[in-house]
């Protein structure tokens, strides 16, 4: 069985089983500020569980490169997690379907500039993988008292290629 | 009385009466992802009131230039509002103290790359003013049934200079 995964372009349709793509729609939902600003409204299914609340954090991640060795998938059972890049560089987004409580075969997506993503609550995903420095992202996720983390190590790893 | 306002550098200390600066701290609160990512944790005082919830929207605003004519201030009585730039370009942030229910003398701040901001609930502020195209921002604010908006037109306007 091949362990090679080819990165696909990130589209809302392809990513829908895993989460939301944060990008401009064809037209804004509303023009505000005397017509000078388009509001593309409420693009992410946020879910922080009954005990959590929303927070904004910044993540500063080391850039990776292709071929990328995928050794770890994780999920947050108690909350969604959104990533907004603070740069215009593409980054790599890795997800996997859930198969009886474990991740199935992963899929990899490559963003275009000005795309962010929101992982739905409980979605298996790879760690943050920028491809360029600085690897800076605003993250909207659950603030709460629990660890809210499940990790699965992959042996042998998958290899993600462009 | 002069109506000219000079833009100041955006610092957490100067901005504290109005909101939060979303920027890396001196050190991350936690290293995650096997040491490859620093988490700068929970940087914004989010408040969406008893009837609201958090949402992520994208704003696509027309770039402005100096001297900038400030004709309008607004506030959201029911929620905080955070702006994260999707580019590395500086943008202009205008705020004003509340003086008996009306905005006092405004202050203007100029960001540096990778800075975002969060206006605290009820803070008087100018509309989104990017200085470069594309004027794209992720916005974390209140999703709810009410208009959540108060506007004050300024006559004569203030003039913001760099």
PDB file of C-alpha atoms in Angstrom:
ATOM      1  CA  UNK A   1       0.000   0.000   0.000  1.00  0.00           C
ATOM      2  CA  UNK A   2       1.363   3.375  -1.015  1.00  0.00           C
ATOM      3  CA  UNK A   3       2.056   5.759   1.806  1.00  0.00           C
ATOM      4  CA  UNK A   4       2.386   8.709  -0.575  1.00  0.00           C
ATOM      5  CA  UNK A   5      -0.252  11.453  -0.482  1.00  0.00           C
ATOM      6  CA  UNK A   6      -0.461  14.160  -3.106  1.00  0.00           C
ATOM      7  CA  UNK A   7      -1.558  17.601  -1.938  1.00  0.00           C
ATOM      8  CA  UNK A   8      -4.779  18.782  -3.582  1.00  0.00           C
ATOM      9  CA  UNK A   9      -5.912  22.393  -4.080  1.00  0.00           C
ATOM     10  CA  UNK A  10      -7.989  23.545  -1.108  1.00  0.00           C
ATOM     11  CA  UNK A  11     -11.593  24.108  -2.116  1.00  0.00           C
ATOM     12  CA  UNK A  12     -14.669  24.528   0.062  1.00  0.00           C
ATOM     13  CA  UNK A  13     -16.324  21.549  -1.605  1.00  0.00           C
ATOM     14  CA  UNK A  14     -13.438  19.113  -1.137  1.00  0.00           C
ATOM     15  CA  UNK A  15     -12.840  20.287   2.429  1.00  0.00           C
ATOM     16  CA  UNK A  16     -16.501  20.239   3.514  1.00  0.00           C
ATOM     17  CA  UNK A  17     -16.371  16.843   5.295  1.00  0.00           C
ATOM     18  CA  UNK A  18     -13.598  18.179   7.549  1.00  0.00           C
ATOM     19  CA  UNK A  19     -14.326  21.844   8.068  1.00  0.00           C
ATOM     20  CA  UNK A  20     -14.762  25.287   6.557  1.00  0.00           C
ATOM     21  CA  UNK A  21     -12.598  27.204   4.139  1.00  0.00           C
ATOM     22  CA  UNK A  22     -12.350  30.833   5.238  1.00  0.00           C
ATOM     23  CA  UNK A  23     -12.222  32.774   1.988  1.00  0.00           C
ATOM     24  CA  UNK A  24     -14.182  35.462   0.173  1.00  0.00           C
ATOM     25  CA  UNK A  25     -17.481  34.313  -1.283  1.00  0.00           C
ATOM     26  CA  UNK A  26     -18.488  35.325  -4.810  1.00  0.00           C
ATOM     27  CA  UNK A  27     -20.228  38.372  -3.333  1.00  0.00           C
ATOM     28  CA  UNK A  28     -20.307  39.878   0.165  1.00  0.00           C
ATOM     29  CA  UNK A  29     -23.336  39.210   2.347  1.00  0.00           C
ATOM     30  CA  UNK A  30     -23.516  42.909   3.160  1.00  0.00           C
ATOM     31  CA  UNK A  31     -21.797  46.168   2.258  1.00  0.00           C
ATOM     32  CA  UNK A  32     -20.849  48.210   5.335  1.00  0.00           C
ATOM     33  CA  UNK A  33     -18.949  51.426   6.088  1.00  0.00           C
ATOM     34  CA  UNK A  34     -20.771  53.513   3.470  1.00  0.00           C
ATOM     35  CA  UNK A  35     -20.136  50.949   0.767  1.00  0.00           C
ATOM     36  CA  UNK A  36     -16.375  50.777   1.297  1.00  0.00           C
ATOM     37  CA  UNK A  37     -16.228  47.326   2.921  1.00  0.00           C
ATOM     38  CA  UNK A  38     -17.778  43.966   2.070  1.00  0.00           C
ATOM     39  CA  UNK A  39     -18.715  41.687   4.940  1.00  0.00           C
ATOM     40  CA  UNK A  40     -18.519  37.964   4.118  1.00  0.00           C
ATOM     41  CA  UNK A  41     -20.499  36.837   7.099  1.00  0.00           C
ATOM     42  CA  UNK A  42     -20.078  34.021   9.607  1.00  0.00           C
ATOM     43  CA  UNK A  43     -17.991  31.590   7.538  1.00  0.00           C
ATOM     44  CA  UNK A  44     -17.092  28.985  10.169  1.00  0.00           C
ATOM     45  CA  UNK A  45     -19.020  26.439  12.226  1.00  0.00           C
ATOM     46  CA  UNK A  46     -17.541  27.277  15.608  1.00  0.00           C
ATOM     47  CA  UNK A  47     -18.253  24.860  18.453  1.00  0.00           C
ATOM     48  CA  UNK A  48     -16.555  25.117  21.818  1.00  0.00           C
ATOM     49  CA  UNK A  49     -18.697  22.654  23.732  1.00  0.00           C
ATOM     50  CA  UNK A  50     -20.769  23.310  26.822  1.00  0.00           C
ATOM     51  CA  UNK A  51     -17.761  24.025  29.059  1.00  0.00           C
ATOM     52  CA  UNK A  52     -15.543  26.014  26.691  1.00  0.00           C
ATOM     53  CA  UNK A  53     -15.380  29.523  25.282  1.00  0.00           C
ATOM     54  CA  UNK A  54     -13.831  31.114  22.191  1.00  0.00           C
ATOM     55  CA  UNK A  55     -10.311  32.524  22.360  1.00  0.00           C
ATOM     56  CA  UNK A  56      -7.831  34.030  19.934  1.00  0.00           C
ATOM     57  CA  UNK A  57      -4.235  32.827  20.178  1.00  0.00           C
ATOM     58  CA  UNK A  58      -1.235  33.192  17.887  1.00  0.00           C
ATOM     59  CA  UNK A  59       0.748  30.172  16.693  1.00  0.00           C
ATOM     60  CA  UNK A  60       4.359  30.585  15.578  1.00  0.00           C
ATOM     61  CA  UNK A  61       5.317  27.380  13.745  1.00  0.00           C
ATOM     62  CA  UNK A  62       8.511  26.296  12.034  1.00  0.00           C
ATOM     63  CA  UNK A  63       8.177  26.056   8.247  1.00  0.00           C
ATOM     64  CA  UNK A  64       8.247  22.577   6.708  1.00  0.00           C
ATOM     65  CA  UNK A  65       9.020  21.490   3.149  1.00  0.00           C
ATOM     66  CA  UNK A  66       8.049  18.803   0.638  1.00  0.00           C
ATOM     67  CA  UNK A  67       8.301  15.835   0.764  1.00  0.00           C
ATOM     68  CA  UNK A  68       6.655  16.174   4.189  1.00  0.00           C
ATOM     69  CA  UNK A  69       6.774  13.190   6.522  1.00  0.00           C
ATOM     70  CA  UNK A  70       3.429  12.881   8.316  1.00  0.00           C
ATOM     71  CA  UNK A  71       3.984  11.079  11.597  1.00  0.00           C
ATOM     72  CA  UNK A  72       1.181  12.435  13.781  1.00  0.00           C
ATOM     73  CA  UNK A  73      -2.512  13.163  13.566  1.00  0.00           C
ATOM     74  CA  UNK A  74      -4.520  14.762  16.337  1.00  0.00           C
ATOM     75  CA  UNK A  75      -8.039  15.898  17.109  1.00  0.00           C
ATOM     76  CA  UNK A  76      -9.791  18.106  19.604  1.00  0.00           C
ATOM     77  CA  UNK A  77     -12.918  16.322  20.841  1.00  0.00           C
ATOM     78  CA  UNK A  78     -14.271  19.382  22.612  1.00  0.00           C
ATOM     79  CA  UNK A  79     -13.860  22.123  20.049  1.00  0.00           C
ATOM     80  CA  UNK A  80     -13.426  23.458  16.554  1.00  0.00           C
ATOM     81  CA  UNK A  81     -10.122  25.103  15.635  1.00  0.00           C
ATOM     82  CA  UNK A  82      -9.651  27.833  13.018  1.00  0.00           C
ATOM     83  CA  UNK A  83      -6.364  28.971  11.458  1.00  0.00           C
ATOM     84  CA  UNK A  84      -5.933  32.338   9.758  1.00  0.00           C
ATOM     85  CA  UNK A  85      -2.511  32.984   8.212  1.00  0.00           C
ATOM     86  CA  UNK A  86      -0.877  36.334   9.045  1.00  0.00           C
ATOM     87  CA  UNK A  87       1.054  36.167   5.781  1.00  0.00           C
ATOM     88  CA  UNK A  88       0.103  35.608   2.146  1.00  0.00           C
ATOM     89  CA  UNK A  89       2.057  32.343   1.896  1.00  0.00           C
ATOM     90  CA  UNK A  90       0.289  29.052   1.124  1.00  0.00           C
ATOM     91  CA  UNK A  91       0.333  26.396   3.831  1.00  0.00           C
ATOM     92  CA  UNK A  92      -0.406  22.705   4.020  1.00  0.00           C
ATOM     93  CA  UNK A  93      -3.598  21.355   5.607  1.00  0.00           C
ATOM     94  CA  UNK A  94      -3.814  17.646   6.418  1.00  0.00           C
ATOM     95  CA  UNK A  95      -6.982  15.913   7.570  1.00  0.00           C
ATOM     96  CA  UNK A  96      -8.335  12.380   7.843  1.00  0.00           C
ATOM     97  CA  UNK A  97     -11.794  10.855   8.112  1.00  0.00           C
ATOM     98  CA  UNK A  98     -12.669   9.063  11.319  1.00  0.00           C
ATOM     99  CA  UNK A  99     -12.934   5.298  10.971  1.00  0.00           C
ATOM    100  CA  UNK A 100     -14.229   3.694  14.151  1.00  0.00           C
ATOM    101  CA  UNK A 101     -12.428   6.138  16.415  1.00  0.00           C
ATOM    102  CA  UNK A 102      -9.128   6.155  14.484  1.00  0.00           C
ATOM    103  CA  UNK A 103      -7.994   8.252  11.522  1.00  0.00           C
ATOM    104  CA  UNK A 104      -8.490   6.728   8.074  1.00  0.00           C
ATOM    105  CA  UNK A 105      -6.324   7.536   5.055  1.00  0.00           C
ATOM    106  CA  UNK A 106      -5.252  11.188   5.271  1.00  0.00           C
ATOM    107  CA  UNK A 107      -5.822  13.855   2.639  1.00  0.00           C
ATOM    108  CA  UNK A 108      -3.599  16.871   2.127  1.00  0.00           C
ATOM    109  CA  UNK A 109      -4.653  20.286   0.823  1.00  0.00           C
ATOM    110  CA  UNK A 110      -2.552  23.246  -0.274  1.00  0.00           C
ATOM    111  CA  UNK A 111      -4.006  26.701   0.344  1.00  0.00           C
ATOM    112  CA  UNK A 112      -3.816  29.749  -1.901  1.00  0.00           C
ATOM    113  CA  UNK A 113      -3.143  33.253  -0.517  1.00  0.00           C
ATOM    114  CA  UNK A 114      -5.872  34.654   1.774  1.00  0.00           C
ATOM    115  CA  UNK A 115      -7.414  31.276   2.576  1.00  0.00           C
ATOM    116  CA  UNK A 116      -7.843  30.169   6.160  1.00  0.00           C
ATOM    117  CA  UNK A 117      -9.530  27.044   7.486  1.00  0.00           C
ATOM    118  CA  UNK A 118     -11.662  25.897  10.398  1.00  0.00           C
ATOM    119  CA  UNK A 119     -11.478  22.276  11.511  1.00  0.00           C
ATOM    120  CA  UNK A 120     -14.843  21.094  12.747  1.00  0.00           C
ATOM    121  CA  UNK A 121     -14.965  19.775  16.293  1.00  0.00           C
ATOM    122  CA  UNK A 122     -13.417  16.312  16.491  1.00  0.00           C
ATOM    123  CA  UNK A 123     -11.814  16.291  13.018  1.00  0.00           C
ATOM    124  CA  UNK A 124      -8.526  14.395  12.698  1.00  0.00           C
ATOM    125  CA  UNK A 125      -5.814  16.732  11.399  1.00  0.00           C
ATOM    126  CA  UNK A 126      -2.088  17.171  11.107  1.00  0.00           C
ATOM    127  CA  UNK A 127      -0.206  19.766  13.120  1.00  0.00           C
ATOM    128  CA  UNK A 128       0.209  23.269  11.728  1.00  0.00           C
ATOM    129  CA  UNK A 129       2.466  23.063   8.658  1.00  0.00           C
ATOM    130  CA  UNK A 130       3.482  26.369   7.119  1.00  0.00           C
ATOM    131  CA  UNK A 131       5.759  26.113   4.093  1.00  0.00           C
ATOM    132  CA  UNK A 132       7.378  29.552   4.434  1.00  0.00           C
ATOM    133  CA  UNK A 133       8.745  31.728   7.239  1.00  0.00           C
ATOM    134  CA  UNK A 134       7.326  33.293   9.294  1.00  0.00           C
ATOM    135  CA  UNK A 135       4.802  30.558  10.164  1.00  0.00           C
ATOM    136  CA  UNK A 136       2.413  32.912  11.933  1.00  0.00           C
ATOM    137  CA  UNK A 137      -1.299  32.199  12.342  1.00  0.00           C
ATOM    138  CA  UNK A 138      -4.173  33.531  14.385  1.00  0.00           C
ATOM    139  CA  UNK A 139      -6.016  30.592  15.911  1.00  0.00           C
ATOM    140  CA  UNK A 140      -9.615  30.691  17.128  1.00  0.00           C
ATOM    141  CA  UNK A 141     -10.172  27.682  19.345  1.00  0.00           C
ATOM    142  CA  UNK A 142     -11.587  26.456  22.592  1.00  0.00           C
ATOM    143  CA  UNK A 143     -10.337  27.887  25.860  1.00  0.00           C
ATOM    144  CA  UNK A 144     -11.169  25.499  28.670  1.00  0.00           C
ATOM    145  CA  UNK A 145      -9.858  23.470  31.555  1.00  0.00           C
ATOM    146  CA  UNK A 146      -9.383  20.116  29.797  1.00  0.00           C
ATOM    147  CA  UNK A 147      -6.500  18.955  27.565  1.00  0.00           C
ATOM    148  CA  UNK A 148      -8.989  18.539  24.653  1.00  0.00           C
ATOM    149  CA  UNK A 149      -6.415  16.553  22.651  1.00  0.00           C
ATOM    150  CA  UNK A 150      -6.129  13.042  21.186  1.00  0.00           C
ATOM    151  CA  UNK A 151      -2.973  12.088  19.296  1.00  0.00           C
ATOM    152  CA  UNK A 152      -2.245   9.155  16.985  1.00  0.00           C
ATOM    153  CA  UNK A 153       1.306   8.402  15.845  1.00  0.00           C
ATOM    154  CA  UNK A 154       1.623   6.961  12.351  1.00  0.00           C
ATOM    155  CA  UNK A 155       4.142   4.168  11.820  1.00  0.00           C
ATOM    156  CA  UNK A 156       5.216   3.994   9.067  1.00  0.00           C
ATOM    157  CA  UNK A 157       4.629   7.665   8.268  1.00  0.00           C
ATOM    158  CA  UNK A 158       2.823   8.987   5.233  1.00  0.00           C
ATOM    159  CA  UNK A 159       4.782  11.104   2.765  1.00  0.00           C
ATOM    160  CA  UNK A 160       3.014  14.214   1.461  1.00  0.00           C
ATOM    161  CA  UNK A 161       4.164  15.510  -1.927  1.00  0.00           C
ATOM    162  CA  UNK A 162       3.060  18.518  -3.995  1.00  0.00           C
TER     163      UNK A 162
ATOM    164  CA  UNK B   1      -8.838  73.639  18.141  1.00  0.00           C
ATOM    165  CA  UNK B   2      -6.740  71.494  15.873  1.00  0.00           C
ATOM    166  CA  UNK B   3      -8.565  68.676  14.114  1.00  0.00           C
ATOM    167  CA  UNK B   4      -5.285  67.009  13.095  1.00  0.00           C
ATOM    168  CA  UNK B   5      -4.391  63.651  14.661  1.00  0.00           C
ATOM    169  CA  UNK B   6      -0.980  62.086  14.244  1.00  0.00           C
ATOM    170  CA  UNK B   7      -0.867  58.276  14.007  1.00  0.00           C
ATOM    171  CA  UNK B   8       1.143  56.657  16.800  1.00  0.00           C
ATOM    172  CA  UNK B   9       2.897  53.270  16.717  1.00  0.00           C
ATOM    173  CA  UNK B  10       0.527  50.548  17.951  1.00  0.00           C
ATOM    174  CA  UNK B  11       1.714  49.135  21.261  1.00  0.00           C
ATOM    175  CA  UNK B  12      -0.145  46.964  23.764  1.00  0.00           C
ATOM    176  CA  UNK B  13       0.401  49.563  26.490  1.00  0.00           C
ATOM    177  CA  UNK B  14      -0.916  52.542  24.535  1.00  0.00           C
ATOM    178  CA  UNK B  15      -3.867  50.537  23.192  1.00  0.00           C
ATOM    179  CA  UNK B  16      -4.846  48.955  26.525  1.00  0.00           C
ATOM    180  CA  UNK B  17      -7.708  51.391  27.323  1.00  0.00           C
ATOM    181  CA  UNK B  18      -9.388  50.429  24.033  1.00  0.00           C
ATOM    182  CA  UNK B  19      -8.582  46.772  23.432  1.00  0.00           C
ATOM    183  CA  UNK B  20      -5.950  44.109  22.876  1.00  0.00           C
ATOM    184  CA  UNK B  21      -3.032  43.996  20.479  1.00  0.00           C
ATOM    185  CA  UNK B  22      -2.810  40.529  18.914  1.00  0.00           C
ATOM    186  CA  UNK B  23       0.920  39.966  18.523  1.00  0.00           C
ATOM    187  CA  UNK B  24       3.569  37.521  19.663  1.00  0.00           C
ATOM    188  CA  UNK B  25       4.572  37.859  23.291  1.00  0.00           C
ATOM    189  CA  UNK B  26       8.252  37.793  24.281  1.00  0.00           C
ATOM    190  CA  UNK B  27       7.947  34.018  24.757  1.00  0.00           C
ATOM    191  CA  UNK B  28       5.197  31.520  23.935  1.00  0.00           C
ATOM    192  CA  UNK B  29       2.961  30.328  26.757  1.00  0.00           C
ATOM    193  CA  UNK B  30       3.480  26.748  25.610  1.00  0.00           C
ATOM    194  CA  UNK B  31       5.450  24.814  23.016  1.00  0.00           C
ATOM    195  CA  UNK B  32       3.289  22.322  21.105  1.00  0.00           C
ATOM    196  CA  UNK B  33       3.677  19.925  18.169  1.00  0.00           C
ATOM    197  CA  UNK B  34       6.886  18.322  19.476  1.00  0.00           C
ATOM    198  CA  UNK B  35       8.512  21.694  20.038  1.00  0.00           C
ATOM    199  CA  UNK B  36       7.914  22.983  16.508  1.00  0.00           C
ATOM    200  CA  UNK B  37       5.185  25.507  17.340  1.00  0.00           C
ATOM    201  CA  UNK B  38       4.834  28.181  20.004  1.00  0.00           C
ATOM    202  CA  UNK B  39       1.352  28.912  21.318  1.00  0.00           C
ATOM    203  CA  UNK B  40       0.806  32.497  22.458  1.00  0.00           C
ATOM    204  CA  UNK B  41      -2.354  31.828  24.351  1.00  0.00           C
ATOM    205  CA  UNK B  42      -5.697  33.602  24.609  1.00  0.00           C
ATOM    206  CA  UNK B  43      -4.630  37.134  23.712  1.00  0.00           C
ATOM    207  CA  UNK B  44      -8.010  38.857  23.445  1.00  0.00           C
ATOM    208  CA  UNK B  45     -10.795  39.739  25.874  1.00  0.00           C
ATOM    209  CA  UNK B  46     -13.707  38.400  23.814  1.00  0.00           C
ATOM    210  CA  UNK B  47     -17.210  39.309  24.972  1.00  0.00           C
ATOM    211  CA  UNK B  48     -20.295  38.570  22.908  1.00  0.00           C
ATOM    212  CA  UNK B  49     -22.907  39.352  25.533  1.00  0.00           C
ATOM    213  CA  UNK B  50     -25.578  37.037  26.890  1.00  0.00           C
ATOM    214  CA  UNK B  51     -27.458  36.702  23.569  1.00  0.00           C
ATOM    215  CA  UNK B  52     -24.548  36.516  21.117  1.00  0.00           C
ATOM    216  CA  UNK B  53     -22.016  33.975  19.951  1.00  0.00           C
ATOM    217  CA  UNK B  54     -18.575  34.159  18.321  1.00  0.00           C
ATOM    218  CA  UNK B  55     -18.283  34.084  14.540  1.00  0.00           C
ATOM    219  CA  UNK B  56     -15.513  34.448  11.987  1.00  0.00           C
ATOM    220  CA  UNK B  57     -16.212  36.681   8.993  1.00  0.00           C
ATOM    221  CA  UNK B  58     -13.972  38.170   6.311  1.00  0.00           C
ATOM    222  CA  UNK B  59     -13.943  41.897   5.584  1.00  0.00           C
ATOM    223  CA  UNK B  60     -12.795  43.172   2.201  1.00  0.00           C
ATOM    224  CA  UNK B  61     -12.205  46.926   2.565  1.00  0.00           C
ATOM    225  CA  UNK B  62     -11.036  49.571   0.130  1.00  0.00           C
ATOM    226  CA  UNK B  63      -7.575  50.914   0.945  1.00  0.00           C
ATOM    227  CA  UNK B  64      -7.335  54.490   2.199  1.00  0.00           C
ATOM    228  CA  UNK B  65      -4.384  56.904   2.237  1.00  0.00           C
ATOM    229  CA  UNK B  66      -2.956  59.752   4.310  1.00  0.00           C
ATOM    230  CA  UNK B  67      -4.122  62.383   5.045  1.00  0.00           C
ATOM    231  CA  UNK B  68      -7.190  60.378   6.097  1.00  0.00           C
ATOM    232  CA  UNK B  69     -10.400  62.271   6.719  1.00  0.00           C
ATOM    233  CA  UNK B  70     -12.156  60.782   9.747  1.00  0.00           C
ATOM    234  CA  UNK B  71     -15.875  61.468   9.454  1.00  0.00           C
ATOM    235  CA  UNK B  72     -17.400  58.557  11.383  1.00  0.00           C
ATOM    236  CA  UNK B  73     -16.909  56.701  14.646  1.00  0.00           C
ATOM    237  CA  UNK B  74     -18.922  53.675  15.683  1.00  0.00           C
ATOM    238  CA  UNK B  75     -19.212  51.195  18.525  1.00  0.00           C
ATOM    239  CA  UNK B  76     -20.753  47.805  19.153  1.00  0.00           C
ATOM    240  CA  UNK B  77     -22.490  47.881  22.539  1.00  0.00           C
ATOM    241  CA  UNK B  78     -23.068  44.128  22.600  1.00  0.00           C
ATOM    242  CA  UNK B  79     -19.701  42.709  21.587  1.00  0.00           C
ATOM    243  CA  UNK B  80     -15.966  42.861  21.117  1.00  0.00           C
ATOM    244  CA  UNK B  81     -14.571  42.887  17.571  1.00  0.00           C
ATOM    245  CA  UNK B  82     -11.176  41.526  16.519  1.00  0.00           C
ATOM    246  CA  UNK B  83      -9.359  42.212  13.240  1.00  0.00           C
ATOM    247  CA  UNK B  84      -6.595  39.965  11.908  1.00  0.00           C
ATOM    248  CA  UNK B  85      -4.965  41.117   8.643  1.00  0.00           C
ATOM    249  CA  UNK B  86      -4.601  38.466   5.919  1.00  0.00           C
ATOM    250  CA  UNK B  87      -1.617  40.374   4.525  1.00  0.00           C
ATOM    251  CA  UNK B  88       1.589  41.744   5.999  1.00  0.00           C
ATOM    252  CA  UNK B  89       0.668  45.371   5.291  1.00  0.00           C
ATOM    253  CA  UNK B  90       0.242  47.897   8.115  1.00  0.00           C
ATOM    254  CA  UNK B  91      -3.217  49.329   8.666  1.00  0.00           C
ATOM    255  CA  UNK B  92      -4.664  52.249  10.556  1.00  0.00           C
ATOM    256  CA  UNK B  93      -6.582  51.785  13.819  1.00  0.00           C
ATOM    257  CA  UNK B  94      -8.626  54.689  15.162  1.00  0.00           C
ATOM    258  CA  UNK B  95     -10.277  54.713  18.577  1.00  0.00           C
ATOM    259  CA  UNK B  96     -11.755  57.238  21.001  1.00  0.00           C
ATOM    260  CA  UNK B  97     -12.497  57.278  24.718  1.00  0.00           C
ATOM    261  CA  UNK B  98     -16.117  57.466  25.765  1.00  0.00           C
ATOM    262  CA  UNK B  99     -17.105  60.791  27.304  1.00  0.00           C
ATOM    263  CA  UNK B 100     -20.630  60.669  28.705  1.00  0.00           C
ATOM    264  CA  UNK B 101     -21.925  58.436  25.945  1.00  0.00           C
ATOM    265  CA  UNK B 102     -20.151  60.232  23.082  1.00  0.00           C
ATOM    266  CA  UNK B 103     -16.633  59.752  21.640  1.00  0.00           C
ATOM    267  CA  UNK B 104     -13.935  62.063  23.007  1.00  0.00           C
ATOM    268  CA  UNK B 105     -10.856  63.110  21.038  1.00  0.00           C
ATOM    269  CA  UNK B 106      -9.804  60.231  18.787  1.00  0.00           C
ATOM    270  CA  UNK B 107      -6.397  58.550  18.736  1.00  0.00           C
ATOM    271  CA  UNK B 108      -4.892  56.865  15.710  1.00  0.00           C
ATOM    272  CA  UNK B 109      -2.459  53.926  15.695  1.00  0.00           C
ATOM    273  CA  UNK B 110      -0.418  52.443  12.868  1.00  0.00           C
ATOM    274  CA  UNK B 111       0.221  48.686  13.007  1.00  0.00           C
ATOM    275  CA  UNK B 112       3.388  46.845  12.088  1.00  0.00           C
ATOM    276  CA  UNK B 113       3.306  43.549  10.107  1.00  0.00           C
ATOM    277  CA  UNK B 114       1.710  40.622  11.971  1.00  0.00           C
ATOM    278  CA  UNK B 115      -0.215  42.752  14.432  1.00  0.00           C
ATOM    279  CA  UNK B 116      -3.959  42.371  14.828  1.00  0.00           C
ATOM    280  CA  UNK B 117      -6.270  44.097  17.274  1.00  0.00           C
ATOM    281  CA  UNK B 118      -9.380  43.403  19.327  1.00  0.00           C
ATOM    282  CA  UNK B 119     -11.681  46.261  20.251  1.00  0.00           C
ATOM    283  CA  UNK B 120     -13.223  45.723  23.659  1.00  0.00           C
ATOM    284  CA  UNK B 121     -16.994  45.652  23.811  1.00  0.00           C
ATOM    285  CA  UNK B 122     -18.423  49.149  23.487  1.00  0.00           C
ATOM    286  CA  UNK B 123     -15.199  50.885  22.378  1.00  0.00           C
ATOM    287  CA  UNK B 124     -15.594  53.812  19.965  1.00  0.00           C
ATOM    288  CA  UNK B 125     -13.580  53.137  16.814  1.00  0.00           C
ATOM    289  CA  UNK B 126     -13.199  54.156  13.188  1.00  0.00           C
ATOM    290  CA  UNK B 127     -14.215  51.877  10.340  1.00  0.00           C
ATOM    291  CA  UNK B 128     -11.694  49.404   8.944  1.00  0.00           C
ATOM    292  CA  UNK B 129      -8.916  51.394   7.238  1.00  0.00           C
ATOM    293  CA  UNK B 130      -6.341  49.361   5.354  1.00  0.00           C
ATOM    294  CA  UNK B 131      -3.625  51.403   3.643  1.00  0.00           C
ATOM    295  CA  UNK B 132      -2.767  48.835   0.953  1.00  0.00           C
ATOM    296  CA  UNK B 133      -4.636  46.463  -1.347  1.00  0.00           C
ATOM    297  CA  UNK B 134      -5.994  43.903  -0.784  1.00  0.00           C
ATOM    298  CA  UNK B 135      -7.732  45.144   2.385  1.00  0.00           C
ATOM    299  CA  UNK B 136      -8.538  41.663   3.657  1.00  0.00           C
ATOM    300  CA  UNK B 137      -9.135  40.850   7.311  1.00  0.00           C
ATOM    301  CA  UNK B 138     -10.537  37.997   9.352  1.00  0.00           C
ATOM    302  CA  UNK B 139     -12.975  39.426  11.882  1.00  0.00           C
ATOM    303  CA  UNK B 140     -14.036  37.684  15.082  1.00  0.00           C
ATOM    304  CA  UNK B 141     -17.139  39.376  16.362  1.00  0.00           C
ATOM    305  CA  UNK B 142     -20.622  38.895  17.717  1.00  0.00           C
ATOM    306  CA  UNK B 143     -23.189  36.988  15.720  1.00  0.00           C
ATOM    307  CA  UNK B 144     -26.638  37.847  16.976  1.00  0.00           C
ATOM    308  CA  UNK B 145     -30.068  39.132  16.100  1.00  0.00           C
ATOM    309  CA  UNK B 146     -29.607  42.819  16.970  1.00  0.00           C
ATOM    310  CA  UNK B 147     -27.936  45.588  14.907  1.00  0.00           C
ATOM    311  CA  UNK B 148     -25.325  46.049  17.693  1.00  0.00           C
ATOM    312  CA  UNK B 149     -24.171  49.346  16.171  1.00  0.00           C
ATOM    313  CA  UNK B 150     -24.045  53.012  17.221  1.00  0.00           C
ATOM    314  CA  UNK B 151     -22.644  55.586  14.800  1.00  0.00           C
ATOM    315  CA  UNK B 152     -21.517  59.180  15.336  1.00  0.00           C
ATOM    316  CA  UNK B 153     -20.753  61.457  12.388  1.00  0.00           C
ATOM    317  CA  UNK B 154     -17.988  63.989  12.969  1.00  0.00           C
ATOM    318  CA  UNK B 155     -18.501  67.502  11.611  1.00  0.00           C
ATOM    319  CA  UNK B 156     -16.004  68.927  10.956  1.00  0.00           C
ATOM    320  CA  UNK B 157     -13.967  65.762  10.370  1.00  0.00           C
ATOM    321  CA  UNK B 158     -10.626  64.990  11.964  1.00  0.00           C
ATOM    322  CA  UNK B 159      -7.597  64.637   9.687  1.00  0.00           C
ATOM    323  CA  UNK B 160      -5.266  61.727  10.471  1.00  0.00           C
ATOM    324  CA  UNK B 161      -1.657  62.130   9.338  1.00  0.00           C
ATOM    325  CA  UNK B 162       1.318  59.775   9.589  1.00  0.00           C
TER     326      UNK B 162
END
